[in-house]
JSON list of C-alpha atoms in Angstrom, two decimals:
[
{"chain": "A", "resi": 1, "resn": "MET", "atom": "CA", "xyz": [-15.05, 33.19, 3.85]},
{"chain": "A", "resi": 2, "resn": "HIS", "atom": "CA", "xyz": [-14.04, 36.15, 6.11]},
{"chain": "A", "resi": 3, "resn": "PRO", "atom": "CA", "xyz": [-12.95, 39.44, 4.44]},
{"chain": "A", "resi": 4, "resn": "LEU", "atom": "CA", "xyz": [-9.52, 39.44, 5.88]},
{"chain": "A", "resi": 5, "resn": "LEU", "atom": "CA", "xyz": [-8.75, 35.94, 4.05]},
{"chain": "A", "resi": 6, "resn": "ALA", "atom": "CA", "xyz": [-10.27, 37.49, 0.74]},
{"chain": "A", "resi": 7, "resn": "GLY", "atom": "CA", "xyz": [-6.39, 39.17, -0.42]},
{"chain": "A", "resi": 8, "resn": "LEU", "atom": "CA", "xyz": [-4.01, 36.45, 0.86]},
{"chain": "A", "resi": 9, "resn": "ALA", "atom": "CA", "xyz": [-4.01, 34.42, -2.80]},
{"chain": "A", "resi": 10, "resn": "GLN", "atom": "CA", "xyz": [-1.19, 37.02, -3.92]},
{"chain": "A", "resi": 11, "resn": "LEU", "atom": "CA", "xyz": [1.25, 35.89, -0.80]},
{"chain": "A", "resi": 12, "resn": "ALA", "atom": "CA", "xyz": [1.82, 32.44, -1.98]},
{"chain": "A", "resi": 13, "resn": "GLN", "atom": "CA", "xyz": [5.18, 32.37, -0.42]},
{"chain": "A", "resi": 14, "resn": "LEU", "atom": "CA", "xyz": [3.95, 33.08, 3.13]},
{"chain": "A", "resi": 15, "resn": "GLU", "atom": "CA", "xyz": [5.33, 30.87, 6.14]},
{"chain": "A", "resi": 16, "resn": "GLU", "atom": "CA", "xyz": [3.74, 32.34, 8.83]},
{"chain": "A", "resi": 17, "resn": "LEU", "atom": "CA", "xyz": [0.40, 33.99, 9.38]},
{"chain": "A", "resi": 18, "resn": "TRP", "atom": "CA", "xyz": [-1.32, 35.11, 12.77]},
{"chain": "A", "resi": 19, "resn": "LEU", "atom": "CA", "xyz": [-5.13, 35.33, 12.29]},
{"chain": "A", "resi": 20, "resn": "GLY", "atom": "CA", "xyz": [-6.02, 35.18, 16.22]},
{"chain": "A", "resi": 21, "resn": "ARG", "atom": "CA", "xyz": [-9.14, 37.01, 17.49]},
{"chain": "A", "resi": 22, "resn": "ASN", "atom": "CA", "xyz": [-10.64, 38.32, 14.13]},
{"chain": "A", "resi": 23, "resn": "ARG", "atom": "CA", "xyz": [-14.02, 36.25, 14.82]},
{"chain": "A", "resi": 24, "resn": "ILE", "atom": "CA", "xyz": [-13.43, 33.96, 11.54]},
{"chain": "A", "resi": 25, "resn": "ALA", "atom": "CA", "xyz": [-16.03, 31.32, 11.35]},
{"chain": "A", "resi": 26, "resn": "ASP", "atom": "CA", "xyz": [-14.95, 29.71, 8.08]},
{"chain": "A", "resi": 27, "resn": "ILE", "atom": "CA", "xyz": [-11.72, 29.50, 6.31]},
{"chain": "A", "resi": 28, "resn": "GLY", "atom": "CA", "xyz": [-13.29, 28.88, 2.94]},
{"chain": "A", "resi": 29, "resn": "ASP", "atom": "CA", "xyz": [-10.83, 29.00, 0.02]},
{"chain": "A", "resi": 30, "resn": "GLY", "atom": "CA", "xyz": [-8.79, 31.91, 1.50]},
{"chain": "A", "resi": 31, "resn": "LEU", "atom": "CA", "xyz": [-5.70, 29.90, 2.61]},
{"chain": "A", "resi": 32, "resn": "SER", "atom": "CA", "xyz": [-5.73, 27.66, -0.76]},
{"chain": "A", "resi": 33, "resn": "ALA", "atom": "CA", "xyz": [-2.80, 29.61, -2.49]},
{"chain": "A", "resi": 34, "resn": "LEU", "atom": "CA", "xyz": [-0.49, 29.33, 0.67]},
{"chain": "A", "resi": 35, "resn": "ARG", "atom": "CA", "xyz": [1.35, 26.26, 0.11]},
{"chain": "A", "resi": 36, "resn": "SER", "atom": "CA", "xyz": [4.46, 27.28, 2.02]},
{"chain": "A", "resi": 37, "resn": "LEU", "atom": "CA", "xyz": [2.50, 27.98, 5.04]},
{"chain": "A", "resi": 38, "resn": "LYS", "atom": "CA", "xyz": [4.12, 26.34, 8.08]},
{"chain": "A", "resi": 39, "resn": "ARG", "atom": "CA", "xyz": [2.38, 28.24, 11.10]},
{"chain": "A", "resi": 40, "resn": "LEU", "atom": "CA", "xyz": [-0.95, 29.35, 11.08]},
{"chain": "A", "resi": 41, "resn": "SER", "atom": "CA", "xyz": [-2.48, 30.75, 14.40]},
{"chain": "A", "resi": 42, "resn": "LEU", "atom": "CA", "xyz": [-6.54, 31.09, 14.23]},
{"chain": "A", "resi": 43, "resn": "GLN", "atom": "CA", "xyz": [-6.69, 31.35, 17.91]},
{"chain": "A", "resi": 44, "resn": "SER", "atom": "CA", "xyz": [-9.58, 32.85, 19.68]},
{"chain": "A", "resi": 45, "resn": "ASN", "atom": "CA", "xyz": [-12.00, 32.86, 16.36]},
{"chain": "A", "resi": 46, "resn": "ARG", "atom": "CA", "xyz": [-15.24, 31.09, 16.13]},
{"chain": "A", "resi": 47, "resn": "LEU", "atom": "CA", "xyz": [-14.40, 28.42, 13.73]},
{"chain": "A", "resi": 48, "resn": "THR", "atom": "CA", "xyz": [-17.10, 25.94, 12.73]},
{"chain": "A", "resi": 49, "resn": "SER", "atom": "CA", "xyz": [-14.89, 24.16, 10.10]},
{"chain": "A", "resi": 50, "resn": "MET", "atom": "CA", "xyz": [-11.57, 23.52, 9.40]},
{"chain": "A", "resi": 51, "resn": "ALA", "atom": "CA", "xyz": [-12.51, 22.96, 5.57]},
{"chain": "A", "resi": 52, "resn": "GLY", "atom": "CA", "xyz": [-9.93, 25.01, 3.29]},
{"chain": "A", "resi": 53, "resn": "LEU", "atom": "CA", "xyz": [-7.05, 24.16, 4.64]},
{"chain": "A", "resi": 54, "resn": "GLN", "atom": "CA", "xyz": [-6.26, 20.99, 2.50]},
{"chain": "A", "resi": 55, "resn": "GLN", "atom": "CA", "xyz": [-3.80, 23.00, 0.52]},
{"chain": "A", "resi": 56, "resn": "CYS", "atom": "CA", "xyz": [-1.71, 24.01, 3.03]},
{"chain": "A", "resi": 57, "resn": "THR", "atom": "CA", "xyz": [0.48, 20.79, 2.82]},
{"chain": "A", "resi": 58, "resn": "ALA", "atom": "CA", "xyz": [3.75, 22.62, 4.49]},
{"chain": "A", "resi": 59, "resn": "LEU", "atom": "CA", "xyz": [1.81, 23.41, 7.73]},
{"chain": "A", "resi": 60, "resn": "GLU", "atom": "CA", "xyz": [3.73, 22.25, 10.52]},
{"chain": "A", "resi": 61, "resn": "GLU", "atom": "CA", "xyz": [2.03, 24.01, 13.59]},
{"chain": "A", "resi": 62, "resn": "LEU", "atom": "CA", "xyz": [-1.29, 25.13, 13.87]},
{"chain": "A", "resi": 63, "resn": "TYR", "atom": "CA", "xyz": [-2.43, 27.37, 16.80]},
{"chain": "A", "resi": 64, "resn": "LEU", "atom": "CA", "xyz": [-6.25, 26.86, 17.69]},
{"chain": "A", "resi": 65, "resn": "ARG", "atom": "CA", "xyz": [-6.63, 27.86, 21.59]},
{"chain": "A", "resi": 66, "resn": "TRP", "atom": "CA", "xyz": [-10.14, 28.90, 22.85]},
{"chain": "A", "resi": 67, "resn": "GLY", "atom": "CA", "xyz": [-9.89, 30.21, 26.49]},
{"chain": "A", "resi": 68, "resn": "GLY", "atom": "CA", "xyz": [-6.65, 28.53, 27.39]},
{"chain": "A", "resi": 69, "resn": "ARG", "atom": "CA", "xyz": [-7.74, 24.80, 26.94]},
{"chain": "A", "resi": 70, "resn": "PRO", "atom": "CA", "xyz": [-8.31, 22.36, 23.89]},
{"chain": "A", "resi": 71, "resn": "THR", "atom": "CA", "xyz": [-11.80, 21.78, 23.51]},
{"chain": "A", "resi": 72, "resn": "PRO", "atom": "CA", "xyz": [-13.41, 18.38, 22.03]},
{"chain": "A", "resi": 73, "resn": "HIS", "atom": "CA", "xyz": [-15.02, 20.68, 19.44]},
{"chain": "A", "resi": 74, "resn": "MET", "atom": "CA", "xyz": [-11.21, 22.02, 18.61]},
{"chain": "A", "resi": 75, "resn": "LEU", "atom": "CA", "xyz": [-9.69, 18.80, 18.19]},
{"chain": "A", "resi": 76, "resn": "GLN", "atom": "CA", "xyz": [-12.27, 17.33, 16.30]},
{"chain": "A", "resi": 77, "resn": "LEU", "atom": "CA", "xyz": [-11.98, 20.44, 14.00]},
{"chain": "A", "resi": 78, "resn": "ALA", "atom": "CA", "xyz": [-8.07, 20.09, 13.86]},
{"chain": "A", "resi": 79, "resn": "ALA", "atom": "CA", "xyz": [-8.67, 16.24, 13.23]},
{"chain": "A", "resi": 80, "resn": "THR", "atom": "CA", "xyz": [-10.33, 17.22, 10.07]},
{"chain": "A", "resi": 81, "resn": "CYS", "atom": "CA", "xyz": [-7.48, 19.38, 8.99]},
{"chain": "A", "resi": 82, "resn": "CYS", "atom": "CA", "xyz": [-5.88, 18.40, 5.91]},
{"chain": "A", "resi": 83, "resn": "ALA", "atom": "CA", "xyz": [-2.05, 18.10, 7.01]},
{"chain": "A", "resi": 84, "resn": "PRO", "atom": "CA", "xyz": [-2.13, 14.54, 8.28]},
{"chain": "A", "resi": 85, "resn": "ALA", "atom": "CA", "xyz": [1.34, 15.17, 10.06]},
{"chain": "A", "resi": 86, "resn": "LEU", "atom": "CA", "xyz": [-0.30, 17.38, 12.42]},
{"chain": "A", "resi": 87, "resn": "HIS", "atom": "CA", "xyz": [-0.87, 14.66, 15.11]},
{"chain": "A", "resi": 88, "resn": "ALA", "atom": "CA", "xyz": [0.72, 15.95, 18.57]},
{"chain": "A", "resi": 89, "resn": "VAL", "atom": "CA", "xyz": [-1.53, 17.57, 20.44]},
{"chain": "A", "resi": 90, "resn": "ALA", "atom": "CA", "xyz": [-0.55, 20.47, 23.24]},
{"chain": "A", "resi": 91, "resn": "PRO", "atom": "CA", "xyz": [-2.96, 22.83, 24.79]},
{"chain": "A", "resi": 92, "resn": "ALA", "atom": "CA", "xyz": [-2.50, 25.71, 22.30]},
{"chain": "A", "resi": 93, "resn": "ARG", "atom": "CA", "xyz": [-0.57, 23.73, 19.36]},
{"chain": "A", "resi": 94, "resn": "LEU", "atom": "CA", "xyz": [-0.75, 20.90, 17.07]},
{"chain": "A", "resi": 95, "resn": "ALA", "atom": "CA", "xyz": [2.11, 19.99, 15.92]},
{"chain": "A", "resi": 96, "resn": "VAL", "atom": "CA", "xyz": [4.21, 18.00, 13.31]},
{"chain": "A", "resi": 97, "resn": "SER", "atom": "CA", "xyz": [7.24, 16.05, 14.56]}
]
């Protein structure tokens, strides 16, 4: 898990988190306590897995832009995300309807 994610457990009521450009490769359990999280930006990181996002059941918007266009790899990572309601794909946003 990235060190930046280590201290987030105490922010259980957090609704919006922007973590773009932090070289995050693995979310791990860093977001597991953020059950109120509605908007999450992980743009321009080095994600190889979305594992660990399963507990973010309130998630409505997930931003994953890499270089301006969604890549097949990015879409595959998003498809493995916990929030089954995330389904409408736009270039920088996966959104709940």
